[in-house]
């Protein structure tokens, strides 16, 4: 049985000053989906995203929010533009966590983990105004994901990013999806669709033309676990944060344990780097964004 909808729209529509920008549509978003909303500029993508986020009031129809753990489902929203603020990354994210009512200690732990996962922990004390566009996009996604939302809504997250930065962000979003977060992404580029989308909504001039399932072309990955002694932690972190070394999709280093996912084609090179940096490999498992496949696990003890 499929999970209950996180949110359901029924004949939802939107008009501004008598002009219809989104014609009546009915849809629902469920846990584990990554829904791509595609269309040209002016097709209604951003309007639909704001309606889903509760930031734009419907002109007609209804919006029903589901429950999670007995409470209303939680949403996170990342707008299409992120300003270069004079806050440091840690100041901004702490401020956003406080606004959302997060407890200070748990917020700090969540921020630390997300900055590590997105490879930005070494920039935590740097003012955001000095960040590149790719770094700004990551901070934008992090603030939306702070409260561990059931549904993450991202408006044009790949716009203006180079190919390498886009690929890095694909991996980060795929990891959030694996953790159970539903994601809705708007865009007019098509390169990312096979990597992320499980469902595609096509809009044109405010009308829903198509709603179809998509088969995600998951690239093979290696799930790697390592032990990292305290004496090697700084060296290993420096390796993980070198943007010129491709293939590292995501990682988490805590309490001397490193868990990471690496593109299979580049795994051997990364294992050599980690071993040279002082880490000891515990295990390597082949995965496609799911549980390790039978017969693919290799014990490194």
PDB file of C-alpha atoms in Angstrom:
ATOM      1  CA  UNK A   1       0.000   0.000   0.000  1.00  0.00           C
ATOM      2  CA  UNK A   2       1.414   3.400  -0.972  1.00  0.00           C
ATOM      3  CA  UNK A   3       2.018   5.958   1.790  1.00  0.00           C
ATOM      4  CA  UNK A   4      -0.545   8.672   2.500  1.00  0.00           C
ATOM      5  CA  UNK A   5       0.047  11.965   0.665  1.00  0.00           C
ATOM      6  CA  UNK A   6       2.236  14.549   2.363  1.00  0.00           C
ATOM      7  CA  UNK A   7       0.135  17.142   0.558  1.00  0.00           C
ATOM      8  CA  UNK A   8      -2.825  16.904  -1.815  1.00  0.00           C
ATOM      9  CA  UNK A   9      -4.137  19.577  -4.163  1.00  0.00           C
ATOM     10  CA  UNK A  10      -7.695  19.292  -5.464  1.00  0.00           C
ATOM     11  CA  UNK A  11      -8.703  21.539  -8.382  1.00  0.00           C
ATOM     12  CA  UNK A  12      -6.143  24.072  -7.117  1.00  0.00           C
ATOM     13  CA  UNK A  13      -5.821  27.234  -9.182  1.00  0.00           C
ATOM     14  CA  UNK A  14      -4.306  30.704  -8.895  1.00  0.00           C
ATOM     15  CA  UNK A  15      -5.074  34.087 -10.447  1.00  0.00           C
ATOM     16  CA  UNK A  16      -3.430  37.496 -10.100  1.00  0.00           C
ATOM     17  CA  UNK A  17      -5.500  40.595 -10.801  1.00  0.00           C
ATOM     18  CA  UNK A  18      -7.955  38.590 -12.884  1.00  0.00           C
ATOM     19  CA  UNK A  19      -5.261  36.789 -14.877  1.00  0.00           C
ATOM     20  CA  UNK A  20      -5.041  33.010 -14.433  1.00  0.00           C
ATOM     21  CA  UNK A  21      -1.459  31.867 -13.872  1.00  0.00           C
ATOM     22  CA  UNK A  22      -2.281  28.318 -12.775  1.00  0.00           C
ATOM     23  CA  UNK A  23      -5.357  26.489 -14.045  1.00  0.00           C
ATOM     24  CA  UNK A  24      -7.177  23.905 -11.856  1.00  0.00           C
ATOM     25  CA  UNK A  25      -5.067  20.822 -11.190  1.00  0.00           C
ATOM     26  CA  UNK A  26      -5.264  17.871  -8.849  1.00  0.00           C
ATOM     27  CA  UNK A  27      -2.184  16.052  -7.580  1.00  0.00           C
ATOM     28  CA  UNK A  28      -0.573  14.626  -4.482  1.00  0.00           C
ATOM     29  CA  UNK A  29       3.015  14.250  -3.293  1.00  0.00           C
ATOM     30  CA  UNK A  30       4.071  11.163  -1.347  1.00  0.00           C
ATOM     31  CA  UNK A  31       7.062  10.165   0.750  1.00  0.00           C
ATOM     32  CA  UNK A  32      10.105   8.991  -1.208  1.00  0.00           C
ATOM     33  CA  UNK A  33       9.186  10.787  -4.429  1.00  0.00           C
ATOM     34  CA  UNK A  34      11.401  13.235  -6.246  1.00  0.00           C
ATOM     35  CA  UNK A  35       8.993  15.205  -8.416  1.00  0.00           C
ATOM     36  CA  UNK A  36      10.360  17.344 -11.225  1.00  0.00           C
ATOM     37  CA  UNK A  37       8.167  20.259 -12.343  1.00  0.00           C
ATOM     38  CA  UNK A  38       9.340  21.262 -15.804  1.00  0.00           C
ATOM     39  CA  UNK A  39       8.335  23.947 -18.263  1.00  0.00           C
ATOM     40  CA  UNK A  40       9.498  27.191 -19.827  1.00  0.00           C
ATOM     41  CA  UNK A  41       9.623  30.508 -17.973  1.00  0.00           C
ATOM     42  CA  UNK A  42       6.090  31.660 -17.226  1.00  0.00           C
ATOM     43  CA  UNK A  43       4.629  28.154 -17.274  1.00  0.00           C
ATOM     44  CA  UNK A  44       3.558  28.326 -13.616  1.00  0.00           C
ATOM     45  CA  UNK A  45       6.347  26.270 -12.017  1.00  0.00           C
ATOM     46  CA  UNK A  46       7.242  28.731  -9.257  1.00  0.00           C
ATOM     47  CA  UNK A  47       3.566  29.465  -8.570  1.00  0.00           C
ATOM     48  CA  UNK A  48       2.880  25.755  -8.073  1.00  0.00           C
ATOM     49  CA  UNK A  49       5.882  25.427  -5.763  1.00  0.00           C
ATOM     50  CA  UNK A  50       4.749  28.374  -3.628  1.00  0.00           C
ATOM     51  CA  UNK A  51       1.243  26.900  -3.403  1.00  0.00           C
ATOM     52  CA  UNK A  52       2.697  23.594  -2.216  1.00  0.00           C
ATOM     53  CA  UNK A  53       4.828  25.478   0.320  1.00  0.00           C
ATOM     54  CA  UNK A  54       1.798  27.403   1.602  1.00  0.00           C
ATOM     55  CA  UNK A  55       3.368  30.718   0.569  1.00  0.00           C
ATOM     56  CA  UNK A  56       0.689  31.582  -1.977  1.00  0.00           C
ATOM     57  CA  UNK A  57      -3.039  31.476  -1.262  1.00  0.00           C
ATOM     58  CA  UNK A  58      -5.246  29.540  -3.646  1.00  0.00           C
ATOM     59  CA  UNK A  59      -7.823  31.354  -5.741  1.00  0.00           C
ATOM     60  CA  UNK A  60      -9.876  28.171  -5.966  1.00  0.00           C
ATOM     61  CA  UNK A  61      -9.755  24.522  -4.980  1.00  0.00           C
ATOM     62  CA  UNK A  62      -8.125  23.120  -1.862  1.00  0.00           C
ATOM     63  CA  UNK A  63      -4.803  22.083  -0.376  1.00  0.00           C
ATOM     64  CA  UNK A  64      -4.659  19.366   2.299  1.00  0.00           C
ATOM     65  CA  UNK A  65      -1.519  18.715   4.351  1.00  0.00           C
ATOM     66  CA  UNK A  66      -0.977  15.160   5.591  1.00  0.00           C
ATOM     67  CA  UNK A  67       0.435  13.999   8.905  1.00  0.00           C
ATOM     68  CA  UNK A  68       3.716  12.449   9.982  1.00  0.00           C
ATOM     69  CA  UNK A  69       4.093  10.906  13.429  1.00  0.00           C
ATOM     70  CA  UNK A  70       0.732  12.300  14.431  1.00  0.00           C
ATOM     71  CA  UNK A  71       1.716  15.864  13.512  1.00  0.00           C
ATOM     72  CA  UNK A  72       1.228  17.960  10.391  1.00  0.00           C
ATOM     73  CA  UNK A  73       3.864  17.203   7.758  1.00  0.00           C
ATOM     74  CA  UNK A  74       6.856  19.551   7.792  1.00  0.00           C
ATOM     75  CA  UNK A  75       7.960  21.509   4.739  1.00  0.00           C
ATOM     76  CA  UNK A  76      11.238  23.151   3.713  1.00  0.00           C
ATOM     77  CA  UNK A  77      11.446  25.751   0.936  1.00  0.00           C
ATOM     78  CA  UNK A  78      14.454  27.034  -1.021  1.00  0.00           C
ATOM     79  CA  UNK A  79      13.704  30.042  -3.278  1.00  0.00           C
ATOM     80  CA  UNK A  80      15.296  30.473  -6.682  1.00  0.00           C
ATOM     81  CA  UNK A  81      17.580  33.296  -5.533  1.00  0.00           C
ATOM     82  CA  UNK A  82      19.764  33.446  -2.446  1.00  0.00           C
ATOM     83  CA  UNK A  83      21.343  36.778  -1.408  1.00  0.00           C
ATOM     84  CA  UNK A  84      24.993  37.247  -0.483  1.00  0.00           C
ATOM     85  CA  UNK A  85      24.493  38.160   3.170  1.00  0.00           C
ATOM     86  CA  UNK A  86      26.982  39.510   5.693  1.00  0.00           C
ATOM     87  CA  UNK A  87      26.193  36.632   8.052  1.00  0.00           C
ATOM     88  CA  UNK A  88      28.633  33.763   8.332  1.00  0.00           C
ATOM     89  CA  UNK A  89      27.186  30.410   7.283  1.00  0.00           C
ATOM     90  CA  UNK A  90      26.863  29.260  10.898  1.00  0.00           C
ATOM     91  CA  UNK A  91      25.249  32.564  11.966  1.00  0.00           C
ATOM     92  CA  UNK A  92      22.696  32.451   9.178  1.00  0.00           C
ATOM     93  CA  UNK A  93      21.745  28.811   9.683  1.00  0.00           C
ATOM     94  CA  UNK A  94      21.535  29.235  13.475  1.00  0.00           C
ATOM     95  CA  UNK A  95      19.269  32.242  12.950  1.00  0.00           C
ATOM     96  CA  UNK A  96      17.003  30.304  10.583  1.00  0.00           C
ATOM     97  CA  UNK A  97      16.846  27.400  13.037  1.00  0.00           C
ATOM     98  CA  UNK A  98      15.817  29.772  15.844  1.00  0.00           C
ATOM     99  CA  UNK A  99      13.097  31.313  13.680  1.00  0.00           C
ATOM    100  CA  UNK A 100      11.680  27.855  12.991  1.00  0.00           C
ATOM    101  CA  UNK A 101      11.609  27.081  16.712  1.00  0.00           C
ATOM    102  CA  UNK A 102      14.336  24.445  16.792  1.00  0.00           C
ATOM    103  CA  UNK A 103      15.975  23.702  20.142  1.00  0.00           C
ATOM    104  CA  UNK A 104      19.449  25.261  20.216  1.00  0.00           C
ATOM    105  CA  UNK A 105      21.494  22.113  20.927  1.00  0.00           C
ATOM    106  CA  UNK A 106      19.724  19.888  18.396  1.00  0.00           C
ATOM    107  CA  UNK A 107      19.842  22.720  15.840  1.00  0.00           C
ATOM    108  CA  UNK A 108      23.597  23.011  16.305  1.00  0.00           C
ATOM    109  CA  UNK A 109      24.057  19.283  15.788  1.00  0.00           C
ATOM    110  CA  UNK A 110      21.840  19.308  12.701  1.00  0.00           C
ATOM    111  CA  UNK A 111      23.689  22.297  11.219  1.00  0.00           C
ATOM    112  CA  UNK A 112      27.060  20.662  11.863  1.00  0.00           C
ATOM    113  CA  UNK A 113      25.964  17.443  10.166  1.00  0.00           C
ATOM    114  CA  UNK A 114      24.479  19.183   7.114  1.00  0.00           C
ATOM    115  CA  UNK A 115      27.537  21.412   6.646  1.00  0.00           C
ATOM    116  CA  UNK A 116      29.680  18.272   6.714  1.00  0.00           C
ATOM    117  CA  UNK A 117      27.377  16.387   4.358  1.00  0.00           C
ATOM    118  CA  UNK A 118      27.438  19.277   1.875  1.00  0.00           C
ATOM    119  CA  UNK A 119      31.197  19.787   2.213  1.00  0.00           C
ATOM    120  CA  UNK A 120      30.890  23.289   3.686  1.00  0.00           C
ATOM    121  CA  UNK A 121      31.980  22.745   7.306  1.00  0.00           C
ATOM    122  CA  UNK A 122      35.397  24.337   6.676  1.00  0.00           C
ATOM    123  CA  UNK A 123      33.569  27.495   5.481  1.00  0.00           C
ATOM    124  CA  UNK A 124      31.199  27.757   8.466  1.00  0.00           C
ATOM    125  CA  UNK A 125      32.856  30.928   9.785  1.00  0.00           C
ATOM    126  CA  UNK A 126      33.123  32.632   6.387  1.00  0.00           C
ATOM    127  CA  UNK A 127      30.604  35.337   5.474  1.00  0.00           C
ATOM    128  CA  UNK A 128      28.110  34.159   2.858  1.00  0.00           C
ATOM    129  CA  UNK A 129      28.815  37.199   0.680  1.00  0.00           C
ATOM    130  CA  UNK A 130      32.143  35.580  -0.219  1.00  0.00           C
ATOM    131  CA  UNK A 131      30.547  32.297  -1.355  1.00  0.00           C
ATOM    132  CA  UNK A 132      30.413  31.093  -4.950  1.00  0.00           C
ATOM    133  CA  UNK A 133      27.034  30.493  -6.596  1.00  0.00           C
ATOM    134  CA  UNK A 134      27.354  26.771  -6.016  1.00  0.00           C
ATOM    135  CA  UNK A 135      28.102  27.279  -2.319  1.00  0.00           C
ATOM    136  CA  UNK A 136      25.147  29.657  -2.016  1.00  0.00           C
ATOM    137  CA  UNK A 137      22.850  27.046  -3.563  1.00  0.00           C
ATOM    138  CA  UNK A 138      24.055  24.487  -1.027  1.00  0.00           C
ATOM    139  CA  UNK A 139      23.409  26.879   1.875  1.00  0.00           C
ATOM    140  CA  UNK A 140      19.971  27.535   0.391  1.00  0.00           C
ATOM    141  CA  UNK A 141      19.198  23.796   0.379  1.00  0.00           C
ATOM    142  CA  UNK A 142      20.649  23.347   3.878  1.00  0.00           C
ATOM    143  CA  UNK A 143      18.395  26.030   5.364  1.00  0.00           C
ATOM    144  CA  UNK A 144      15.403  24.356   3.744  1.00  0.00           C
ATOM    145  CA  UNK A 145      16.447  20.949   5.121  1.00  0.00           C
ATOM    146  CA  UNK A 146      17.241  22.151   8.667  1.00  0.00           C
ATOM    147  CA  UNK A 147      14.003  21.021  10.290  1.00  0.00           C
ATOM    148  CA  UNK A 148      14.197  17.540   8.710  1.00  0.00           C
ATOM    149  CA  UNK A 149      11.162  18.276   6.527  1.00  0.00           C
ATOM    150  CA  UNK A 150       8.912  15.587   5.107  1.00  0.00           C
ATOM    151  CA  UNK A 151       8.797  17.586   1.867  1.00  0.00           C
ATOM    152  CA  UNK A 152      11.617  19.696   0.431  1.00  0.00           C
ATOM    153  CA  UNK A 153      10.613  22.274  -2.192  1.00  0.00           C
ATOM    154  CA  UNK A 154      13.425  23.637  -4.387  1.00  0.00           C
ATOM    155  CA  UNK A 155      12.940  26.375  -6.959  1.00  0.00           C
ATOM    156  CA  UNK A 156      15.494  26.166  -9.826  1.00  0.00           C
ATOM    157  CA  UNK A 157      18.336  24.778  -7.630  1.00  0.00           C
ATOM    158  CA  UNK A 158      20.577  23.939 -10.620  1.00  0.00           C
ATOM    159  CA  UNK A 159      20.201  27.228 -12.491  1.00  0.00           C
ATOM    160  CA  UNK A 160      23.529  28.823 -13.392  1.00  0.00           C
ATOM    161  CA  UNK A 161      25.683  26.062 -11.887  1.00  0.00           C
ATOM    162  CA  UNK A 162      28.533  24.435 -13.785  1.00  0.00           C
ATOM    163  CA  UNK A 163      28.324  20.735 -14.628  1.00  0.00           C
ATOM    164  CA  UNK A 164      30.580  19.584 -11.770  1.00  0.00           C
ATOM    165  CA  UNK A 165      28.676  21.598  -9.144  1.00  0.00           C
ATOM    166  CA  UNK A 166      25.357  20.315 -10.491  1.00  0.00           C
ATOM    167  CA  UNK A 167      26.589  16.731 -10.228  1.00  0.00           C
ATOM    168  CA  UNK A 168      27.701  17.328  -6.646  1.00  0.00           C
ATOM    169  CA  UNK A 169      24.288  18.729  -5.738  1.00  0.00           C
ATOM    170  CA  UNK A 170      22.579  15.733  -7.412  1.00  0.00           C
ATOM    171  CA  UNK A 171      24.385  13.473  -4.978  1.00  0.00           C
ATOM    172  CA  UNK A 172      23.453  15.537  -1.939  1.00  0.00           C
ATOM    173  CA  UNK A 173      19.761  15.565  -2.902  1.00  0.00           C
ATOM    174  CA  UNK A 174      19.796  11.840  -3.670  1.00  0.00           C
ATOM    175  CA  UNK A 175      21.098  11.244  -0.136  1.00  0.00           C
ATOM    176  CA  UNK A 176      18.242  13.295   1.348  1.00  0.00           C
ATOM    177  CA  UNK A 177      15.777  11.260  -0.728  1.00  0.00           C
ATOM    178  CA  UNK A 178      17.334   8.044   0.567  1.00  0.00           C
ATOM    179  CA  UNK A 179      16.725   9.329   4.086  1.00  0.00           C
ATOM    180  CA  UNK A 180      12.992   9.490   3.252  1.00  0.00           C
ATOM    181  CA  UNK A 181      12.553  13.146   2.300  1.00  0.00           C
ATOM    182  CA  UNK A 182      10.141  13.826  -0.568  1.00  0.00           C
ATOM    183  CA  UNK A 183      11.478  16.475  -2.952  1.00  0.00           C
ATOM    184  CA  UNK A 184       9.811  18.728  -5.518  1.00  0.00           C
ATOM    185  CA  UNK A 185      12.183  20.546  -7.889  1.00  0.00           C
ATOM    186  CA  UNK A 186      11.386  23.103 -10.559  1.00  0.00           C
ATOM    187  CA  UNK A 187      13.569  23.626 -13.593  1.00  0.00           C
ATOM    188  CA  UNK A 188      13.700  24.012 -17.343  1.00  0.00           C
ATOM    189  CA  UNK A 189      17.028  22.168 -17.808  1.00  0.00           C
ATOM    190  CA  UNK A 190      16.663  18.446 -18.543  1.00  0.00           C
ATOM    191  CA  UNK A 191      20.128  17.078 -17.691  1.00  0.00           C
ATOM    192  CA  UNK A 192      19.257  16.317 -14.067  1.00  0.00           C
ATOM    193  CA  UNK A 193      15.958  14.510 -14.725  1.00  0.00           C
ATOM    194  CA  UNK A 194      17.381  10.985 -15.244  1.00  0.00           C
ATOM    195  CA  UNK A 195      19.563  11.358 -12.138  1.00  0.00           C
ATOM    196  CA  UNK A 196      16.875  12.404  -9.663  1.00  0.00           C
ATOM    197  CA  UNK A 197      13.277  12.432 -10.854  1.00  0.00           C
ATOM    198  CA  UNK A 198      10.930   9.570 -10.016  1.00  0.00           C
ATOM    199  CA  UNK A 199       8.003  11.558 -11.406  1.00  0.00           C
ATOM    200  CA  UNK A 200       7.725  14.414 -13.905  1.00  0.00           C
ATOM    201  CA  UNK A 201       5.040  17.104 -14.087  1.00  0.00           C
ATOM    202  CA  UNK A 202       4.988  19.164 -17.301  1.00  0.00           C
ATOM    203  CA  UNK A 203       3.428  22.643 -17.235  1.00  0.00           C
ATOM    204  CA  UNK A 204       2.659  24.994 -20.112  1.00  0.00           C
ATOM    205  CA  UNK A 205       1.071  28.415 -19.714  1.00  0.00           C
ATOM    206  CA  UNK A 206      -0.338  27.452 -16.330  1.00  0.00           C
ATOM    207  CA  UNK A 207      -1.823  24.138 -17.409  1.00  0.00           C
ATOM    208  CA  UNK A 208      -0.710  20.671 -16.318  1.00  0.00           C
ATOM    209  CA  UNK A 209       0.019  18.827 -19.573  1.00  0.00           C
ATOM    210  CA  UNK A 210       1.501  15.613 -18.215  1.00  0.00           C
ATOM    211  CA  UNK A 211       2.063  13.728 -14.935  1.00  0.00           C
ATOM    212  CA  UNK A 212       4.168  10.615 -15.464  1.00  0.00           C
ATOM    213  CA  UNK A 213       6.401   8.269 -13.532  1.00  0.00           C
ATOM    214  CA  UNK A 214      10.094   8.297 -14.392  1.00  0.00           C
ATOM    215  CA  UNK A 215      12.783   5.666 -13.978  1.00  0.00           C
ATOM    216  CA  UNK A 216      15.766   7.134 -12.155  1.00  0.00           C
ATOM    217  CA  UNK A 217      19.050   6.116 -13.763  1.00  0.00           C
ATOM    218  CA  UNK A 218      20.968   5.550 -10.539  1.00  0.00           C
ATOM    219  CA  UNK A 219      24.717   5.459 -11.049  1.00  0.00           C
ATOM    220  CA  UNK A 220      26.487   2.641  -9.191  1.00  0.00           C
ATOM    221  CA  UNK A 221      28.062   3.821  -5.960  1.00  0.00           C
ATOM    222  CA  UNK A 222      30.262   2.360  -3.266  1.00  0.00           C
ATOM    223  CA  UNK A 223      29.188   2.751   0.354  1.00  0.00           C
ATOM    224  CA  UNK A 224      32.458   2.987   2.286  1.00  0.00           C
ATOM    225  CA  UNK A 225      32.973   2.850   6.051  1.00  0.00           C
ATOM    226  CA  UNK A 226      36.283   3.808   7.648  1.00  0.00           C
ATOM    227  CA  UNK A 227      37.809   4.349  11.049  1.00  0.00           C
ATOM    228  CA  UNK A 228      39.602   7.680  11.380  1.00  0.00           C
ATOM    229  CA  UNK A 229      41.892   8.132  14.400  1.00  0.00           C
ATOM    230  CA  UNK A 230      41.956  11.593  15.933  1.00  0.00           C
ATOM    231  CA  UNK A 231      45.512  12.098  14.693  1.00  0.00           C
ATOM    232  CA  UNK A 232      44.347  11.644  11.084  1.00  0.00           C
ATOM    233  CA  UNK A 233      41.018  13.528  11.254  1.00  0.00           C
ATOM    234  CA  UNK A 234      42.390  16.846   9.979  1.00  0.00           C
ATOM    235  CA  UNK A 235      44.188  15.198   7.051  1.00  0.00           C
ATOM    236  CA  UNK A 236      41.139  13.143   6.054  1.00  0.00           C
ATOM    237  CA  UNK A 237      38.827  16.176   6.263  1.00  0.00           C
ATOM    238  CA  UNK A 238      41.209  18.134   4.054  1.00  0.00           C
ATOM    239  CA  UNK A 239      40.973  15.333   1.467  1.00  0.00           C
ATOM    240  CA  UNK A 240      37.176  15.236   1.629  1.00  0.00           C
ATOM    241  CA  UNK A 241      36.961  18.988   1.071  1.00  0.00           C
ATOM    242  CA  UNK A 242      39.181  19.148  -1.998  1.00  0.00           C
ATOM    243  CA  UNK A 243      36.776  20.107  -4.824  1.00  0.00           C
ATOM    244  CA  UNK A 244      39.279  19.054  -7.509  1.00  0.00           C
ATOM    245  CA  UNK A 245      38.966  15.412  -6.416  1.00  0.00           C
ATOM    246  CA  UNK A 246      35.765  14.101  -8.086  1.00  0.00           C
ATOM    247  CA  UNK A 247      33.635  11.109  -7.204  1.00  0.00           C
ATOM    248  CA  UNK A 248      32.779  11.741  -3.546  1.00  0.00           C
ATOM    249  CA  UNK A 249      28.964  11.916  -3.543  1.00  0.00           C
ATOM    250  CA  UNK A 250      28.387  12.359   0.197  1.00  0.00           C
ATOM    251  CA  UNK A 251      30.114  11.737   3.502  1.00  0.00           C
ATOM    252  CA  UNK A 252      29.659  11.998   7.251  1.00  0.00           C
ATOM    253  CA  UNK A 253      32.558  12.011   9.738  1.00  0.00           C
ATOM    254  CA  UNK A 254      31.687  11.757  13.421  1.00  0.00           C
ATOM    255  CA  UNK A 255      33.236  10.100  16.458  1.00  0.00           C
ATOM    256  CA  UNK A 256      36.110   8.673  14.469  1.00  0.00           C
ATOM    257  CA  UNK A 257      33.784   6.968  11.990  1.00  0.00           C
ATOM    258  CA  UNK A 258      33.609   7.972   8.350  1.00  0.00           C
ATOM    259  CA  UNK A 259      30.653   6.874   6.215  1.00  0.00           C
ATOM    260  CA  UNK A 260      30.705   7.945   2.578  1.00  0.00           C
ATOM    261  CA  UNK A 261      29.304   7.169  -0.843  1.00  0.00           C
ATOM    262  CA  UNK A 262      31.638   7.252  -3.799  1.00  0.00           C
ATOM    263  CA  UNK A 263      31.091   6.788  -7.535  1.00  0.00           C
ATOM    264  CA  UNK A 264      32.142   3.206  -8.225  1.00  0.00           C
ATOM    265  CA  UNK A 265      34.456   4.173 -11.074  1.00  0.00           C
ATOM    266  CA  UNK A 266      36.449   6.410  -8.709  1.00  0.00           C
ATOM    267  CA  UNK A 267      36.249   4.299  -5.556  1.00  0.00           C
ATOM    268  CA  UNK A 268      39.702   2.691  -5.774  1.00  0.00           C
ATOM    269  CA  UNK A 269      41.377   6.084  -6.028  1.00  0.00           C
ATOM    270  CA  UNK A 270      39.488   7.360  -3.007  1.00  0.00           C
ATOM    271  CA  UNK A 271      40.309   4.253  -0.961  1.00  0.00           C
ATOM    272  CA  UNK A 272      43.998   4.817  -1.669  1.00  0.00           C
ATOM    273  CA  UNK A 273      43.751   8.482  -0.649  1.00  0.00           C
ATOM    274  CA  UNK A 274      41.899   7.657   2.576  1.00  0.00           C
ATOM    275  CA  UNK A 275      44.396   4.937   3.514  1.00  0.00           C
ATOM    276  CA  UNK A 276      47.303   7.269   2.736  1.00  0.00           C
ATOM    277  CA  UNK A 277      45.648   9.904   4.927  1.00  0.00           C
ATOM    278  CA  UNK A 278      45.605   7.602   7.954  1.00  0.00           C
ATOM    279  CA  UNK A 279      42.104   6.095   7.755  1.00  0.00           C
ATOM    280  CA  UNK A 280      41.519   2.351   7.972  1.00  0.00           C
ATOM    281  CA  UNK A 281      38.841   0.834   5.737  1.00  0.00           C
ATOM    282  CA  UNK A 282      36.174  -1.202   7.542  1.00  0.00           C
ATOM    283  CA  UNK A 283      33.936  -2.132   4.635  1.00  0.00           C
ATOM    284  CA  UNK A 284      33.044  -1.370   1.023  1.00  0.00           C
ATOM    285  CA  UNK A 285      29.643  -2.220  -0.452  1.00  0.00           C
ATOM    286  CA  UNK A 286      28.201  -1.731  -3.947  1.00  0.00           C
ATOM    287  CA  UNK A 287      24.942   0.198  -3.973  1.00  0.00           C
ATOM    288  CA  UNK A 288      22.585   2.062  -6.322  1.00  0.00           C
ATOM    289  CA  UNK A 289      21.269   4.393  -3.659  1.00  0.00           C
ATOM    290  CA  UNK A 290      19.656   1.449  -1.893  1.00  0.00           C
ATOM    291  CA  UNK A 291      20.824  -1.309   0.452  1.00  0.00           C
ATOM    292  CA  UNK A 292      24.097  -3.058  -0.543  1.00  0.00           C
ATOM    293  CA  UNK A 293      23.485  -5.746  -3.121  1.00  0.00           C
ATOM    294  CA  UNK A 294      24.013  -9.412  -2.199  1.00  0.00           C
ATOM    295  CA  UNK A 295      27.464 -10.638  -3.104  1.00  0.00           C
ATOM    296  CA  UNK A 296      28.833  -7.107  -3.487  1.00  0.00           C
ATOM    297  CA  UNK A 297      30.075  -6.580   0.067  1.00  0.00           C
ATOM    298  CA  UNK A 298      33.807  -6.691   0.740  1.00  0.00           C
ATOM    299  CA  UNK A 299      35.074  -6.643   4.319  1.00  0.00           C
ATOM    300  CA  UNK A 300      38.147  -4.543   4.829  1.00  0.00           C
ATOM    301  CA  UNK A 301      38.874  -5.591   8.439  1.00  0.00           C
TER     302      UNK A 301
END
